[in-house]
GROMACS .gro file of N, CA, C and O in nm:
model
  392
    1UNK      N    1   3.350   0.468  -0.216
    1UNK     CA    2   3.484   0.513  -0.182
    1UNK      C    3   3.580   0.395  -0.168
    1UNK      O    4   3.699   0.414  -0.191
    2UNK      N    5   3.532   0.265  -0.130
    2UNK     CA    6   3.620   0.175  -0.125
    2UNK      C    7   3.655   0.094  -0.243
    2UNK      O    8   3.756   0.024  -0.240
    3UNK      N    9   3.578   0.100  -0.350
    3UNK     CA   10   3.607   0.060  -0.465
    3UNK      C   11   3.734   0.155  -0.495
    3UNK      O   12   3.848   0.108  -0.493
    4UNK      N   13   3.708   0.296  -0.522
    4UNK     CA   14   3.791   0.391  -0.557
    4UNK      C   15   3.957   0.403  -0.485
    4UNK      O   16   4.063   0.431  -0.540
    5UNK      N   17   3.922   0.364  -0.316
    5UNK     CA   18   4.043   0.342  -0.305
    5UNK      C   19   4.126   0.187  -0.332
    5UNK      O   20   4.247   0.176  -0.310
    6UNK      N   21   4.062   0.101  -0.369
    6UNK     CA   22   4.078  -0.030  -0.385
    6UNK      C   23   4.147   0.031  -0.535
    6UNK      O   24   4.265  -0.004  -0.534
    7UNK      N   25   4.130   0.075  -0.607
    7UNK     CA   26   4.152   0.136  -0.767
    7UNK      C   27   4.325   0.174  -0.741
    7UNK      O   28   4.428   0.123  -0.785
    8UNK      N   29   4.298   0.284  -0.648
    8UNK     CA   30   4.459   0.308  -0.647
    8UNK      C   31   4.571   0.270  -0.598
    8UNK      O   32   4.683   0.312  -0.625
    9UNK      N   33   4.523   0.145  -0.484
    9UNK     CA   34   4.592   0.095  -0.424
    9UNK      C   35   4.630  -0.001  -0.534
    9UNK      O   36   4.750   0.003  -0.559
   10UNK      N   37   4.537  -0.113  -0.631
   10UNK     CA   38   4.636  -0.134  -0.717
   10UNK      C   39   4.723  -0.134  -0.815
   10UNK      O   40   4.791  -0.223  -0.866
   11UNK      N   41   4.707   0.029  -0.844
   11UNK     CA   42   4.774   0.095  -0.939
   11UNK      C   43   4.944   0.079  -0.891
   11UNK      O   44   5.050   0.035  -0.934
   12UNK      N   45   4.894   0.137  -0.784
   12UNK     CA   46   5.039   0.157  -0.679
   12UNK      C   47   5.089   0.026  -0.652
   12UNK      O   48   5.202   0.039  -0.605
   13UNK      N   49   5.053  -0.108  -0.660
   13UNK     CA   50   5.093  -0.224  -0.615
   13UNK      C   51   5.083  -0.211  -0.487
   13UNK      O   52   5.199  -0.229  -0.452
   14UNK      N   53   4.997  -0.184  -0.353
   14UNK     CA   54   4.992  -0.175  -0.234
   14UNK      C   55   4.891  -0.353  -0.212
   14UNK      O   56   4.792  -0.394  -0.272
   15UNK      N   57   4.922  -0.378  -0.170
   15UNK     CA   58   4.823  -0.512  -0.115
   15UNK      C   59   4.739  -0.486  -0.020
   15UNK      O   60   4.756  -0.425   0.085
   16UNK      N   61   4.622  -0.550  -0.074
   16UNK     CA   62   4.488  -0.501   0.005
   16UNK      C   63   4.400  -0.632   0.022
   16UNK      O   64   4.390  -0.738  -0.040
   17UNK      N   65   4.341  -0.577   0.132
   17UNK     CA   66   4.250  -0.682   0.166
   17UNK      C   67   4.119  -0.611   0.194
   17UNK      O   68   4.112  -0.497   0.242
   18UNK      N   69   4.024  -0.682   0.164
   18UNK     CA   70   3.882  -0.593   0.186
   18UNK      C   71   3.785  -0.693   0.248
   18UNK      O   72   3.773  -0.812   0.221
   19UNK      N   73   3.709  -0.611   0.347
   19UNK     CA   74   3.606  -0.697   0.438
   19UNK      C   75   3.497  -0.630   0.393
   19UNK      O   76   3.469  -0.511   0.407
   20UNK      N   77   3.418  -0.746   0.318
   20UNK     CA   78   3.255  -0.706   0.238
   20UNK      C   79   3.173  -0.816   0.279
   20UNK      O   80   3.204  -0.911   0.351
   21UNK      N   81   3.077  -0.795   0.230
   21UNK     CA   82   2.947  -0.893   0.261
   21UNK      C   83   2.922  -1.025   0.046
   21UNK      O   84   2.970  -1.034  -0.067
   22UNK      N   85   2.828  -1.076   0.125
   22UNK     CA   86   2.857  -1.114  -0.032
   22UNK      C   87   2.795  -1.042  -0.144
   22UNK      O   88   2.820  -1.090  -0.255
   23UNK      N   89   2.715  -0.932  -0.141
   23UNK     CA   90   2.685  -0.907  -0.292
   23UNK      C   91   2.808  -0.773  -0.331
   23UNK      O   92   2.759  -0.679  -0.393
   24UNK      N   93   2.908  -0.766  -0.309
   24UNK     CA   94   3.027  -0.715  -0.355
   24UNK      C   95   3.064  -0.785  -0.499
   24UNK      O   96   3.122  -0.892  -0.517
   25UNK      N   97   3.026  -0.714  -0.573
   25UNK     CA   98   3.064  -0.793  -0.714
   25UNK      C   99   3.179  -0.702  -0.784
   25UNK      O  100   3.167  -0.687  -0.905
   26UNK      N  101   3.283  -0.642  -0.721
   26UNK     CA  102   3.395  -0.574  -0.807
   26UNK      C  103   3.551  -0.614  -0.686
   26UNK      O  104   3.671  -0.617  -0.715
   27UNK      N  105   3.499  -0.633  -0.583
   27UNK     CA  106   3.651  -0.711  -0.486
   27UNK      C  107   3.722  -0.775  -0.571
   27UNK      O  108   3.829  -0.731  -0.611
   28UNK      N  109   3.684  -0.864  -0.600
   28UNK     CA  110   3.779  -1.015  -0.686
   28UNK      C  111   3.883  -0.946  -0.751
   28UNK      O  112   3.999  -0.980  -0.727
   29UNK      N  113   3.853  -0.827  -0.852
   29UNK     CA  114   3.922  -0.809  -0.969
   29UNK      C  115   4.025  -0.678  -0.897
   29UNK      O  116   4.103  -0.615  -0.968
   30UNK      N  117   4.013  -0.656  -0.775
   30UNK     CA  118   4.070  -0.547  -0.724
   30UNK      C  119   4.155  -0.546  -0.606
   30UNK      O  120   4.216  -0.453  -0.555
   31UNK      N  121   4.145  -0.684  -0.569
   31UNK     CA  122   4.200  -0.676  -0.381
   31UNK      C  123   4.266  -0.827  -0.413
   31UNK      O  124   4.229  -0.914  -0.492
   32UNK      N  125   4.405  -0.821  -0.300
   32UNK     CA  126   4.478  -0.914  -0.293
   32UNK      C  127   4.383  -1.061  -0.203
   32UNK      O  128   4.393  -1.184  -0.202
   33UNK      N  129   4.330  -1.000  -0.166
   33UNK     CA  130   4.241  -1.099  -0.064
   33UNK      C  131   4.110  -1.049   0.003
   33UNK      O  132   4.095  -0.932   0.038
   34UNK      N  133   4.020  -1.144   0.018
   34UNK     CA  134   3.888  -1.084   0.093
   34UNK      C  135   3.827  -1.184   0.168
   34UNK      O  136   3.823  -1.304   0.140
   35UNK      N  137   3.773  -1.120   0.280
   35UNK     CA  138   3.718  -1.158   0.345
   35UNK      C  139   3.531  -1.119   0.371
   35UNK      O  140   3.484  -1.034   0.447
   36UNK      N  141   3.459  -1.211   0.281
   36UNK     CA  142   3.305  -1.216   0.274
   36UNK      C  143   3.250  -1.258   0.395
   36UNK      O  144   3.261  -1.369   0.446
   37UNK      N  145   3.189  -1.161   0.437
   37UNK     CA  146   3.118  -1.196   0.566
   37UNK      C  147   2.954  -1.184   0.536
   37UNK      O  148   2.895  -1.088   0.487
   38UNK      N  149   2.895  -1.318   0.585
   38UNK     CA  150   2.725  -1.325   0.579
   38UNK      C  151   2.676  -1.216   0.655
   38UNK      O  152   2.719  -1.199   0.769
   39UNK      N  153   2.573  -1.124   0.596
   39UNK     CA  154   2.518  -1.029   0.688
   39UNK      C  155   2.356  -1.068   0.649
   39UNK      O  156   2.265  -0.988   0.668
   40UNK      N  157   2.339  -1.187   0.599
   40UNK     CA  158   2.227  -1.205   0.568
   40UNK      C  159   2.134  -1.325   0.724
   40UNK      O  160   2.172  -1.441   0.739
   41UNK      N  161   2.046  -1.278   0.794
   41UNK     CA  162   2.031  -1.353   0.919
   41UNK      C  163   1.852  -1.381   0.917
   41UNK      O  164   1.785  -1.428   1.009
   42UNK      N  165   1.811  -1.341   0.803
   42UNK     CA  166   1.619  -1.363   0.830
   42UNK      C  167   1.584  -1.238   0.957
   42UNK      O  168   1.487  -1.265   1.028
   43UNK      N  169   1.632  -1.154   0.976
   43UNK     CA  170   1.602  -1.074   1.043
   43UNK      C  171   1.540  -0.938   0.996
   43UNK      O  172   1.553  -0.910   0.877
   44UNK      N  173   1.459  -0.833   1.095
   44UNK     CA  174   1.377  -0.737   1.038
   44UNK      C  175   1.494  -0.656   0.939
   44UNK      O  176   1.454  -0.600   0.836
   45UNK      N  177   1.601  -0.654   0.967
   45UNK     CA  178   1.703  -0.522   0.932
   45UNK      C  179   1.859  -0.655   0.942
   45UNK      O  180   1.914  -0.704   1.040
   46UNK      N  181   1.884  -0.672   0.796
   46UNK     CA  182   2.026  -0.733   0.816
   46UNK      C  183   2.139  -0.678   0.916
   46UNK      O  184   2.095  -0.584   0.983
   47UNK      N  185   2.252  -0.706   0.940
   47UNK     CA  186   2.301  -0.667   1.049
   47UNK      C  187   2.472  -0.694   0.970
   47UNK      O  188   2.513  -0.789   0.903
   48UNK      N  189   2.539  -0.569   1.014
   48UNK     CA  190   2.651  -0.591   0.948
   48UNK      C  191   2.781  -0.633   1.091
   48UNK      O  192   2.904  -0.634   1.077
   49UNK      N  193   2.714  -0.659   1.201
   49UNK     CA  194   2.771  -0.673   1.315
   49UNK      C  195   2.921  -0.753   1.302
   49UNK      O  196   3.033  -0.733   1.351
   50UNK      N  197   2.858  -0.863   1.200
   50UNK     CA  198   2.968  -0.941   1.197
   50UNK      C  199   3.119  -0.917   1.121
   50UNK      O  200   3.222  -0.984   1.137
   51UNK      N  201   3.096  -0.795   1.030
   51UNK     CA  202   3.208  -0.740   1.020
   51UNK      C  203   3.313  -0.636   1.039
   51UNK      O  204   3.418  -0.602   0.985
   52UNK      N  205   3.207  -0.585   1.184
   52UNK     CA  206   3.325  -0.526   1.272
   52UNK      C  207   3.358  -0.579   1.381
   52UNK      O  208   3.424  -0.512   1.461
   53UNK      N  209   3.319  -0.717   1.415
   53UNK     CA  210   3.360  -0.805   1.497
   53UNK      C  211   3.506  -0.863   1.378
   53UNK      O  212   3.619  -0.891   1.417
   54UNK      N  213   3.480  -0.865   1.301
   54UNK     CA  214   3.617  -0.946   1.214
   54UNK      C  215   3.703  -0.817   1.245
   54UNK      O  216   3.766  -0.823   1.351
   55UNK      N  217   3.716  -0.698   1.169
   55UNK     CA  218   3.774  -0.611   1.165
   55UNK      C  219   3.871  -0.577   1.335
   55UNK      O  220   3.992  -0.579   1.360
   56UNK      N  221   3.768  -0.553   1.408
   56UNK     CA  222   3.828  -0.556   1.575
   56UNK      C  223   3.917  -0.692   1.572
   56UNK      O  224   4.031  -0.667   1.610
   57UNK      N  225   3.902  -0.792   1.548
   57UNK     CA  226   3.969  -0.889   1.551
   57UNK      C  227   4.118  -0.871   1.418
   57UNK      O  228   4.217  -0.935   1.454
   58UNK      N  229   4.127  -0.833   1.349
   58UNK     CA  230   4.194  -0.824   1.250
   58UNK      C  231   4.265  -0.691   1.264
   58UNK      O  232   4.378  -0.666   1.222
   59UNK      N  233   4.197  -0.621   1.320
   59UNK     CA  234   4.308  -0.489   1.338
   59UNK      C  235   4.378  -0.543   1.505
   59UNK      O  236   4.499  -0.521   1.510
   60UNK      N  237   4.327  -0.600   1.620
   60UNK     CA  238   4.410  -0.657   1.705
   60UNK      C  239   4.518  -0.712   1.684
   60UNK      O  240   4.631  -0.679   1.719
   61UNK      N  241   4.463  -0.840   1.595
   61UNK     CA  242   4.613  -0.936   1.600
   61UNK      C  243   4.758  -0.845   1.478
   61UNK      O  244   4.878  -0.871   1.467
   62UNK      N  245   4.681  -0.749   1.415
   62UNK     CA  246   4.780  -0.649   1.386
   62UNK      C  247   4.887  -0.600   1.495
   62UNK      O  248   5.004  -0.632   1.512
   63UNK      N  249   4.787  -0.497   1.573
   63UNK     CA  250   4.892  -0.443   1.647
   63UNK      C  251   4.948  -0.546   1.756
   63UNK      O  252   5.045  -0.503   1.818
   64UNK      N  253   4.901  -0.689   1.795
   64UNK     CA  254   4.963  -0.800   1.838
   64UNK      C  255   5.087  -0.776   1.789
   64UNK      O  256   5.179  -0.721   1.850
   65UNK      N  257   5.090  -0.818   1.679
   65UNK     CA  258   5.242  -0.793   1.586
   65UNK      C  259   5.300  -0.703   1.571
   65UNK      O  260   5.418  -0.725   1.597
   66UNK      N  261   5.274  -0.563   1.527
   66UNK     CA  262   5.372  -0.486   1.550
   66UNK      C  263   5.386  -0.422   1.693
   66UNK      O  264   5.407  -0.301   1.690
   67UNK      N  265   5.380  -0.470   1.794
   67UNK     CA  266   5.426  -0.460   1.934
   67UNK      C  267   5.377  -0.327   2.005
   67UNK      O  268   5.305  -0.238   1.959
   68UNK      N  269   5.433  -0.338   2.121
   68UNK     CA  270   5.428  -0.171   2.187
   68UNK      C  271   5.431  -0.002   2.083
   68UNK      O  272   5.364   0.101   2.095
   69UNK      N  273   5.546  -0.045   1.981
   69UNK     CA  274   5.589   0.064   1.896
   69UNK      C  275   5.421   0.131   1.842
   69UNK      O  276   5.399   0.251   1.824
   70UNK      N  277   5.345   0.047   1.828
   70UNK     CA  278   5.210   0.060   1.750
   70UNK      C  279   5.136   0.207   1.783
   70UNK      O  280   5.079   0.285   1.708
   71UNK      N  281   5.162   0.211   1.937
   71UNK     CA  282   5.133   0.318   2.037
   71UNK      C  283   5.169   0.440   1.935
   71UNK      O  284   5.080   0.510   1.887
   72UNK      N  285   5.331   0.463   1.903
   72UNK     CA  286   5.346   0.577   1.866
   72UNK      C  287   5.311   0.626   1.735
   72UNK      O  288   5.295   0.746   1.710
   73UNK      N  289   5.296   0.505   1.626
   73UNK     CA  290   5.241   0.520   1.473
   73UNK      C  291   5.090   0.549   1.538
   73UNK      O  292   5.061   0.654   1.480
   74UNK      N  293   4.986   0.519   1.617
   74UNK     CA  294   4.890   0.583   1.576
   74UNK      C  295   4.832   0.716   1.660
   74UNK      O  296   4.727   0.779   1.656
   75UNK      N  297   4.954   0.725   1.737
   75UNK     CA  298   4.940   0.897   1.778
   75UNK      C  299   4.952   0.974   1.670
   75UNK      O  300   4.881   1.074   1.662
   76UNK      N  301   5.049   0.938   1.557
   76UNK     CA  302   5.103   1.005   1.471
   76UNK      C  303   5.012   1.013   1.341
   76UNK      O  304   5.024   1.087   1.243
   77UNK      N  305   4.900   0.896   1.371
   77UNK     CA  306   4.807   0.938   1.222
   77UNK      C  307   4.664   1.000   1.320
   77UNK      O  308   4.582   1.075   1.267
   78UNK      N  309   4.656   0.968   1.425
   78UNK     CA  310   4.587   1.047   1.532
   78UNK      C  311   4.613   1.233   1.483
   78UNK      O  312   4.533   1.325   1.466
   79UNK      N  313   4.747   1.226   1.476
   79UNK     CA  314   4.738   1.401   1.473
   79UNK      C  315   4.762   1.449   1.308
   79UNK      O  316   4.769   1.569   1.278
   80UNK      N  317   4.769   1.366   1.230
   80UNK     CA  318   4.772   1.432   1.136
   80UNK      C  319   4.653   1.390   1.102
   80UNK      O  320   4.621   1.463   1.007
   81UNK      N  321   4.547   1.298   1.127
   81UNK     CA  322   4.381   1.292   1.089
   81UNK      C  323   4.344   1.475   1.157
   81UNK      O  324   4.268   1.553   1.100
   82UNK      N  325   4.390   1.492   1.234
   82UNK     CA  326   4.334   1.637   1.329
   82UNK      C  327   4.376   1.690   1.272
   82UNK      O  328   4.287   1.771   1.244
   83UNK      N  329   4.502   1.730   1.192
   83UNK     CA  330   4.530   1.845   1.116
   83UNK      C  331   4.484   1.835   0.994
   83UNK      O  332   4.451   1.948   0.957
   84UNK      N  333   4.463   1.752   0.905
   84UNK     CA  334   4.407   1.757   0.772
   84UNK      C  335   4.246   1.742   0.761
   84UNK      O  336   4.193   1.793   0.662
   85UNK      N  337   4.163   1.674   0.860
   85UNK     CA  338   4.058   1.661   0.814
   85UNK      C  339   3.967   1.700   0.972
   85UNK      O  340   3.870   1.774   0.983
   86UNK      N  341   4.029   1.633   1.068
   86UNK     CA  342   3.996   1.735   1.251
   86UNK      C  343   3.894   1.650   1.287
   86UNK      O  344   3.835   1.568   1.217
   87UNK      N  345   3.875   1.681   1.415
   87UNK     CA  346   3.801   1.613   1.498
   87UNK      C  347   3.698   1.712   1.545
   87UNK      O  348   3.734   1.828   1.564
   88UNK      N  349   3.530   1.663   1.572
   88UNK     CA  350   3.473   1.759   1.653
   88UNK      C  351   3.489   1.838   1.754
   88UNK      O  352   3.475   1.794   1.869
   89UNK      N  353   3.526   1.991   1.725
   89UNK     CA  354   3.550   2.058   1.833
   89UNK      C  355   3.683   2.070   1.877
   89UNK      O  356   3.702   2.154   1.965
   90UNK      N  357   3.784   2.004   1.835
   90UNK     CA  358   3.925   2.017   1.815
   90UNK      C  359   3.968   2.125   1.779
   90UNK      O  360   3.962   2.168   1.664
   91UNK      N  361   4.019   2.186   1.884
   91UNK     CA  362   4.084   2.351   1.793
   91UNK      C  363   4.191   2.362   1.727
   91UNK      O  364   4.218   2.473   1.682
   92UNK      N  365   4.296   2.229   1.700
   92UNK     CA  366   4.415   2.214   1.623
   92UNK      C  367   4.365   2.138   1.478
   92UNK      O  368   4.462   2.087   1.422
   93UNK      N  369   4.262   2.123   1.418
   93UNK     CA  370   4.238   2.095   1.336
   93UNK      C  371   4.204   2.204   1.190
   93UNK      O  372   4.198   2.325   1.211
   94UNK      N  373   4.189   2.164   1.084
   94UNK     CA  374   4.216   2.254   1.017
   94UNK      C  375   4.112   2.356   1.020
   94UNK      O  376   4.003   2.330   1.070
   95UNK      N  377   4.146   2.500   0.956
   95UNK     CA  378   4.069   2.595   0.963
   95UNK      C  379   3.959   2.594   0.848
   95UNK      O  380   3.976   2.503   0.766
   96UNK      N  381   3.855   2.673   0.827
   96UNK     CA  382   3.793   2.703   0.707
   96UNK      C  383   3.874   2.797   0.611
   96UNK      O  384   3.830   2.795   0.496
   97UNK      N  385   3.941   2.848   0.623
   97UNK     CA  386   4.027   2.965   0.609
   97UNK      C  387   4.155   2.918   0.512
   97UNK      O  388   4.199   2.987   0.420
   98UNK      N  389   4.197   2.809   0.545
   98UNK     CA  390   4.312   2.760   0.524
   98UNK      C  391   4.313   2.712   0.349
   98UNK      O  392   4.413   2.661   0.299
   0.00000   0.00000   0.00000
């Protein structure tokens, strides 16, 4: 799915950045920038820990920047994630019906 949306984002000219590990062999030709993170550690089960430690860090110093206002843009994709696709057990989310 992230290839695919990586596809239309640069159809659209949207600038993207993508956080992968290194055997991602289609980023380069698709994303404005990336960030390769080692998930390789000699351990029983690799560990992708380290790239939602980047991500938490990278979506912070986001809303660092766009300030207090940030609050109300993600109430606002907060409720339209609930109306188009819903949350468990959410009764304002969409119907089967619909």
């Amino acid at each position: 799915m992230a290839r695919l949306l990586a596809q239309e984002a640069q159809k659209l000219g949207i600038p993207t950045t993508l956080v992968t590990d290194a055997f991602c062999d289609w980023g380069r030709d698709l994303v404005d920038e990336m960030f390769v993170v080692p998930t390789e550690f000699n351990l029983f089960w690799e560990s992708t820990a380290q790239m939602a430690s980047l991500t938490n860090l990278l979506v912070n110093g986001v809303f660092i920047e766009l300030g207090p206002e940030v609050e109300h843009r993600m109430n606002e994709v907060s409720r339209l994630y609930s109306r188009f696709t819903g949350y468990v057990g959410d009764p304002s989310g969409p119907s089967m019906g619909e």
